[in-house]
PDB file of C-alpha atoms in Angstrom:
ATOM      1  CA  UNK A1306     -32.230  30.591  14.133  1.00 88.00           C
ATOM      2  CA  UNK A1307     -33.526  28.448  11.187  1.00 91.00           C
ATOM      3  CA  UNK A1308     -32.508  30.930   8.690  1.00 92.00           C
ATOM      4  CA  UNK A1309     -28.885  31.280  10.117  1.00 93.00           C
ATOM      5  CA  UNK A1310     -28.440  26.846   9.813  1.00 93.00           C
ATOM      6  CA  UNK A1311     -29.983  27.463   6.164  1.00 95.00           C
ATOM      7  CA  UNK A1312     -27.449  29.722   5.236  1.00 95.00           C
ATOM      8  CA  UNK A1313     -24.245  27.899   6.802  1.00 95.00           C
ATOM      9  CA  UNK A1314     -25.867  24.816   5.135  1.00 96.00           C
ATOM     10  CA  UNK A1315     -25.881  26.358   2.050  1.00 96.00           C
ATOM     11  CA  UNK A1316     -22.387  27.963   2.667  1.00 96.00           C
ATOM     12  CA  UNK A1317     -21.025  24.387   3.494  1.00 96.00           C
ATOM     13  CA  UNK A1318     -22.342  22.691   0.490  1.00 97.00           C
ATOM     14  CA  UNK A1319     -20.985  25.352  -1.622  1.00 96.00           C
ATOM     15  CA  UNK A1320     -17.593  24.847  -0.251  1.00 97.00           C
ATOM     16  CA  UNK A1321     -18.265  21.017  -0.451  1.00 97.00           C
ATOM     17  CA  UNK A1322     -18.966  21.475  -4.257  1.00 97.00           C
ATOM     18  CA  UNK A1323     -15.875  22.896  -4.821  1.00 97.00           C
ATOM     19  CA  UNK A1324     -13.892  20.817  -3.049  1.00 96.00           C
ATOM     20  CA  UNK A1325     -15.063  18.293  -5.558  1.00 96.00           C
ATOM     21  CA  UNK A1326     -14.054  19.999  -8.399  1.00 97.00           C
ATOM     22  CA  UNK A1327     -10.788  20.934  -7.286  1.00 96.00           C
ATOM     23  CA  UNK A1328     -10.158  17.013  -6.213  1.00 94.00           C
ATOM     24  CA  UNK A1329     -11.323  15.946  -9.827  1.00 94.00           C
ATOM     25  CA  UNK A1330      -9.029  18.787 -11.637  1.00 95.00           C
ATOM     26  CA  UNK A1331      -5.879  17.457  -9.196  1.00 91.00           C
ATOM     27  CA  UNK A1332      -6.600  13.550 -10.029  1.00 88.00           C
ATOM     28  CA  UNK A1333      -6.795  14.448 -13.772  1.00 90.00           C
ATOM     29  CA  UNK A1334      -3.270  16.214 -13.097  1.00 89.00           C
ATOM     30  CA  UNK A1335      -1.762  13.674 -11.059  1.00 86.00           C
ATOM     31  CA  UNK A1336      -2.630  10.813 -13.323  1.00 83.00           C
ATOM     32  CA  UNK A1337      -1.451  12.425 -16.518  1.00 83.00           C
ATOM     33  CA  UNK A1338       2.089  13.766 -14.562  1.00 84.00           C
ATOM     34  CA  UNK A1339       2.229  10.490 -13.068  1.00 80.00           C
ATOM     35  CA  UNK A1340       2.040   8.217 -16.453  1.00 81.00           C
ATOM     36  CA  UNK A1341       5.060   9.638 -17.727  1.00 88.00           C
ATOM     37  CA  UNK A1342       7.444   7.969 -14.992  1.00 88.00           C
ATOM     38  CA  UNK A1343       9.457   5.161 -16.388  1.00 89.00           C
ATOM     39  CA  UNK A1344       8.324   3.005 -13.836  1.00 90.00           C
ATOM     40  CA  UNK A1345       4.653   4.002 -13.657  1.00 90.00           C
ATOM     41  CA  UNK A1346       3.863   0.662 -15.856  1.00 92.00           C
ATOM     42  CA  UNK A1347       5.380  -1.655 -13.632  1.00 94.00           C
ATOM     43  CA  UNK A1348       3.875   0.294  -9.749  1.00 93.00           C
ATOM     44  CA  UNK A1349       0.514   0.464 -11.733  1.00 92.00           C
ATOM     45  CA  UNK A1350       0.536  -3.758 -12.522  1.00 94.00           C
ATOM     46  CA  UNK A1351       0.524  -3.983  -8.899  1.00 95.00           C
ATOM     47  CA  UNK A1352      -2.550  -5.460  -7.335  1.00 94.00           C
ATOM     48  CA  UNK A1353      -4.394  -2.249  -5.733  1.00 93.00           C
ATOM     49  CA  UNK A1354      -2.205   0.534  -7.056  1.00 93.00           C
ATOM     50  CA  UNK A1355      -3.394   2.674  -9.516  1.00 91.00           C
ATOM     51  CA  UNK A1356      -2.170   5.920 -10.495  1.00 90.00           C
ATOM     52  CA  UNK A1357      -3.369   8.189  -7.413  1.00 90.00           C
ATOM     53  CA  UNK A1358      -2.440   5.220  -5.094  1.00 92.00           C
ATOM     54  CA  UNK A1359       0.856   4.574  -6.820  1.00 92.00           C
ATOM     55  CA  UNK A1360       1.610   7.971  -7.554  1.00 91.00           C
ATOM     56  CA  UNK A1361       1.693   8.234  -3.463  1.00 91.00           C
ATOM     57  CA  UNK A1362       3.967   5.431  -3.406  1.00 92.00           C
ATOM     58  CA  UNK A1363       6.246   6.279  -5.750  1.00 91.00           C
ATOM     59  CA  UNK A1364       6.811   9.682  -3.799  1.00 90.00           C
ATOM     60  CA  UNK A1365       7.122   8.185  -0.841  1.00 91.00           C
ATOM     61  CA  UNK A1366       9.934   5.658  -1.964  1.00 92.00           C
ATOM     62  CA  UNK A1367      11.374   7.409  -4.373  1.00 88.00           C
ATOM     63  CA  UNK A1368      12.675   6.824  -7.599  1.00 86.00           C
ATOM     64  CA  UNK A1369      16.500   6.254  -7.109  1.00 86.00           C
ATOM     65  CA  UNK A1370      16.522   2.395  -8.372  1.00 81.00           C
ATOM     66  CA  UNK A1371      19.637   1.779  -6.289  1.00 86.00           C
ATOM     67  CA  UNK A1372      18.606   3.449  -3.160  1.00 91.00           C
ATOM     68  CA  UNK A1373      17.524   0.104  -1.233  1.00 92.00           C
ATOM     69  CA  UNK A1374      19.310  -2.864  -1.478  1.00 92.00           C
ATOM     70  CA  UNK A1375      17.179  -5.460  -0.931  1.00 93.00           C
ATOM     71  CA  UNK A1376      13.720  -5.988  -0.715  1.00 92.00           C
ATOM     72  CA  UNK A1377      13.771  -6.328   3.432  1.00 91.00           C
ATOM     73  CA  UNK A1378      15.462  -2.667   3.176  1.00 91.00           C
ATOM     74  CA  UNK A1379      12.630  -1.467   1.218  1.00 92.00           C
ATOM     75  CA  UNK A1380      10.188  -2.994   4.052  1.00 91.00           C
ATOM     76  CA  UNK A1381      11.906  -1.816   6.777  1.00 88.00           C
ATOM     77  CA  UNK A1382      11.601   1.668   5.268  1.00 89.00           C
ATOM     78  CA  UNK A1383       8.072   1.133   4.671  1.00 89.00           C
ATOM     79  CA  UNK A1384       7.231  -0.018   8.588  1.00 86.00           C
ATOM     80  CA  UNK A1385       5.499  -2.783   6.738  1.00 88.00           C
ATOM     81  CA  UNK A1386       8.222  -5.464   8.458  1.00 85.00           C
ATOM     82  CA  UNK A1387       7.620  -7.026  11.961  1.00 81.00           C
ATOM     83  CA  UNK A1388      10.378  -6.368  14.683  1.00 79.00           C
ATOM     84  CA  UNK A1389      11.756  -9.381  16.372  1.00 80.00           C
ATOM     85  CA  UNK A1390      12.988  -8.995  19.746  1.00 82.00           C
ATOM     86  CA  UNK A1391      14.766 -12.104  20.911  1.00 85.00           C
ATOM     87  CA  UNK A1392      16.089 -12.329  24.423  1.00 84.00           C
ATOM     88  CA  UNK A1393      17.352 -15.677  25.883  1.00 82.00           C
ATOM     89  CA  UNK A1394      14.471 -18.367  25.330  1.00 85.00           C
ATOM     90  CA  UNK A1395      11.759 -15.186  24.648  1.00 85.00           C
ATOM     91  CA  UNK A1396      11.368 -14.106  21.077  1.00 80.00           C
ATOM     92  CA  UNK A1397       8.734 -11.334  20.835  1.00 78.00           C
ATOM     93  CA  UNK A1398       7.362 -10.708  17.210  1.00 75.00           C
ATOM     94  CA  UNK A1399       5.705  -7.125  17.179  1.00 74.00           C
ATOM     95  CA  UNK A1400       4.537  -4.412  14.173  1.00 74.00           C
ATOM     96  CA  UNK A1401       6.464  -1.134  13.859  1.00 73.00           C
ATOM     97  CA  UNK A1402       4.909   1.726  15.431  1.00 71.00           C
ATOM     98  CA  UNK A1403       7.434   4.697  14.212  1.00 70.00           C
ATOM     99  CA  UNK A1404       6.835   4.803  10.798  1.00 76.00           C
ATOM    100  CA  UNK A1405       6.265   7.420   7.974  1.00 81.00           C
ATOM    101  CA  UNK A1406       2.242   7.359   7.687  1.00 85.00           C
ATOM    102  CA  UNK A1407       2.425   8.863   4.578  1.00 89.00           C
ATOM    103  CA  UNK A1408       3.527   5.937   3.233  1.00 92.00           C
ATOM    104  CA  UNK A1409       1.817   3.064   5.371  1.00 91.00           C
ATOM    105  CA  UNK A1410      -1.472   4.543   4.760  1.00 92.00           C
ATOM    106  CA  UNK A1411      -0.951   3.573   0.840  1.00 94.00           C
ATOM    107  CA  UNK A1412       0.269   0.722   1.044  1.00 95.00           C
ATOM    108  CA  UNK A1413      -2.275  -0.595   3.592  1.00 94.00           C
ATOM    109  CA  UNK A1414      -5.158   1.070   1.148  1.00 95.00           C
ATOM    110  CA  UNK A1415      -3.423  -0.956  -1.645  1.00 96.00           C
ATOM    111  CA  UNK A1416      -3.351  -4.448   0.416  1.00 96.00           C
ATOM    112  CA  UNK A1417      -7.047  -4.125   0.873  1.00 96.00           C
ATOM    113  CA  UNK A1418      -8.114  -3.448  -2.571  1.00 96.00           C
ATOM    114  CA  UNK A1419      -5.622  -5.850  -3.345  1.00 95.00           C
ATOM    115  CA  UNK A1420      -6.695  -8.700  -1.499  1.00 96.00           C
ATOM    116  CA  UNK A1421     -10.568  -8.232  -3.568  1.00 95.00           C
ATOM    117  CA  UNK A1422      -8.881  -8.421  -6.775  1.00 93.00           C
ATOM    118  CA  UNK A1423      -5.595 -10.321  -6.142  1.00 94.00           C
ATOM    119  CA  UNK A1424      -5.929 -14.393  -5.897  1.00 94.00           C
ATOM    120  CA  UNK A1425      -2.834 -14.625  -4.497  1.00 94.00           C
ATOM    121  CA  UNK A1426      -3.117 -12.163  -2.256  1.00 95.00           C
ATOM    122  CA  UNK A1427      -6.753 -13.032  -1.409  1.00 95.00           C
ATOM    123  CA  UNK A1428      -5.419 -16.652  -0.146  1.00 94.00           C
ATOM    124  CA  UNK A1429      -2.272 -15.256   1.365  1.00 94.00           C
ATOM    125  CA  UNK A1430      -4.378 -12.611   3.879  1.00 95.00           C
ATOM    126  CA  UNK A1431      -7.195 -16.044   4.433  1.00 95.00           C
ATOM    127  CA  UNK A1432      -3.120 -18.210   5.514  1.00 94.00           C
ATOM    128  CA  UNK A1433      -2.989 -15.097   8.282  1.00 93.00           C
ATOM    129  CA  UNK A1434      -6.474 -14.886   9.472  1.00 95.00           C
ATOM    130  CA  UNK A1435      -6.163 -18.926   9.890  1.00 95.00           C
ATOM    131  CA  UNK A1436      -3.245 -18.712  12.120  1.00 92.00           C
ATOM    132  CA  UNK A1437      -5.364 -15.872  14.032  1.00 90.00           C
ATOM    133  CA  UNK A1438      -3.643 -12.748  12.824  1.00 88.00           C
ATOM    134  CA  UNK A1439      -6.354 -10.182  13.320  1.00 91.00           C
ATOM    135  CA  UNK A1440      -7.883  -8.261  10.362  1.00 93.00           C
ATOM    136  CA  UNK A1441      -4.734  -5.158  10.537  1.00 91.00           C
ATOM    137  CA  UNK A1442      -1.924  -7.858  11.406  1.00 90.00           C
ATOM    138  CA  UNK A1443      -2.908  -9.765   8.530  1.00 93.00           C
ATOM    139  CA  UNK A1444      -3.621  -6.942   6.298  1.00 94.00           C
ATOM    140  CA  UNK A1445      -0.164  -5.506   7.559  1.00 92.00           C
ATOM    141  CA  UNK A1446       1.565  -8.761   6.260  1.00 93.00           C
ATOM    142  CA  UNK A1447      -0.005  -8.704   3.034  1.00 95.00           C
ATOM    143  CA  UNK A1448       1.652  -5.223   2.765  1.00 95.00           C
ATOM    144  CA  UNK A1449       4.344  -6.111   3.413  1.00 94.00           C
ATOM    145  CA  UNK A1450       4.465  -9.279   0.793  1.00 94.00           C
ATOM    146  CA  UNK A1451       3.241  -6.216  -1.958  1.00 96.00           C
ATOM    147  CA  UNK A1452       6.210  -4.376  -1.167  1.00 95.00           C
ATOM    148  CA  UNK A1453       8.305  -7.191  -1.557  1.00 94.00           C
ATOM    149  CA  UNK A1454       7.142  -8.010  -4.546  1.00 95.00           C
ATOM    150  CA  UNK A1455       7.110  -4.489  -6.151  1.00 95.00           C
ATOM    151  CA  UNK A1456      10.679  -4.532  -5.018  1.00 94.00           C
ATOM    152  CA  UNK A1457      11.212  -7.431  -7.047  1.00 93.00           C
ATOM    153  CA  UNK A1458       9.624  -5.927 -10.062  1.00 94.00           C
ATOM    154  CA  UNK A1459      11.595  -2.728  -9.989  1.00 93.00           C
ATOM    155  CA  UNK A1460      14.505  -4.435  -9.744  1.00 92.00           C
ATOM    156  CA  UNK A1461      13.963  -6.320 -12.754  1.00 92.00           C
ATOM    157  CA  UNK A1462      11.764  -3.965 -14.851  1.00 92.00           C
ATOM    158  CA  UNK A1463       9.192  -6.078 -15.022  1.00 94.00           C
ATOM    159  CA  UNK A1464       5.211  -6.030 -14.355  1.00 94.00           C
ATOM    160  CA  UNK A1465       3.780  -8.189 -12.190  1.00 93.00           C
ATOM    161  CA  UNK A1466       2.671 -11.571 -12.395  1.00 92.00           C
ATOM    162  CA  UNK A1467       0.068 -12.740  -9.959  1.00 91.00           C
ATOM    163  CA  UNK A1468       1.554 -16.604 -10.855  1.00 88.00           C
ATOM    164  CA  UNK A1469       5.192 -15.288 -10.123  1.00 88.00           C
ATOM    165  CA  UNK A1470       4.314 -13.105  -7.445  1.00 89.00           C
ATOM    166  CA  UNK A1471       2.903 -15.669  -5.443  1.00 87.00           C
ATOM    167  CA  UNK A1472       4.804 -18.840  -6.669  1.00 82.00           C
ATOM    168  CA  UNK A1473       6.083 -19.311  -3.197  1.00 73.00           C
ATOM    169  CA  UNK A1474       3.313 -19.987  -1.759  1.00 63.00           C
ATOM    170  CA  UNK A1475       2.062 -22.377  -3.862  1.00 57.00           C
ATOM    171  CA  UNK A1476      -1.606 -22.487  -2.184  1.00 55.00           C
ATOM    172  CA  UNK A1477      -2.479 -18.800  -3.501  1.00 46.00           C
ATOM    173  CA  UNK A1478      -1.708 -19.603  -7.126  1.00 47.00           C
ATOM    174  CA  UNK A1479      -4.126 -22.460  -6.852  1.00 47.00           C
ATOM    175  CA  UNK A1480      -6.786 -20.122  -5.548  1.00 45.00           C
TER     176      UNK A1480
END
């Protein structure tokens, strides 16, 4: 019985290994492919994006630059955006549960390396945990800030600014 866990062991690891290689080989080709998109600059300033991460976001939006219209169309499409259900004196503020998880699971990834690098960000997500947002609430809204934001830059062609990004809330800059 030893000798047949031995061998699947060693069968395992062998697969393991070149798993490995093959995920090293497919970054290498993503991130040169990826580079050569005229917007790859500008999703790659992004807090938390780089090009695997942004790569994923870029296919997920697409690259039509008049396809949403506004930034709270680009959110909505995300499922980053809270639904507000208002009925007579009740107002119920809830996250989106149909949304495309191939997209959300980015952009979440990129809010949490994003608030570790990101001042702005870092003091935006600490505003939501202070108001008692739990860790995924307020990592959700500091998604959906980042895709406001890279809205705004792709709009304009430009990279991002943490002192822009953030100039409306004037206690992150300071941070």
């Amino acid at each position: 019985m030893a000798a047949a866990y031995a061998a699947s062991t060693r069968a395992l690891v062998t697969i393991l290994a070149t798993l490995n290689e093959q995920i090293t080989v497919l970054c290498k080709e993503v991130e040169a492919y990826s580079g050569r998109h005229p917007a790859a600059e500008i999703i790659t300033s992004q807090p938390g994006l780089g090009p695997i991460l942004g790569a994923r976001v870029l296919a997920e939006f697409g690259d039509a630059p008049d396809r949403y219209t506004s930034a709270k169309a680009r959110k909505n499409y995300a499922g980053t955006s809270p639904i507000t259900r208002a009925s007579g004196k009740k107002k119920v503020v809830a996250a989106r549960f149909v949304h495309n998880d191939r997209l959300i699971d980015p952009l979440i990834t990129q809010a949490a390396a994003a608030v570790r690098f990101s001042p702005g960000a870092r003091a935006y997500y600490d505003k939501q945990r202070a108001r008692d947002a739990n860790y995924n609430t307020a990592l959700r809204q500091v998604a959906n800030r980042l895709v406001g934001i890279l809205h705004g830059c792709l709009k304009t062609g430009t990279l991002h600014d943490e002192a822009t990004a953030w100039s409306s809330h004037p206690q992150s800059v300071a941070a």
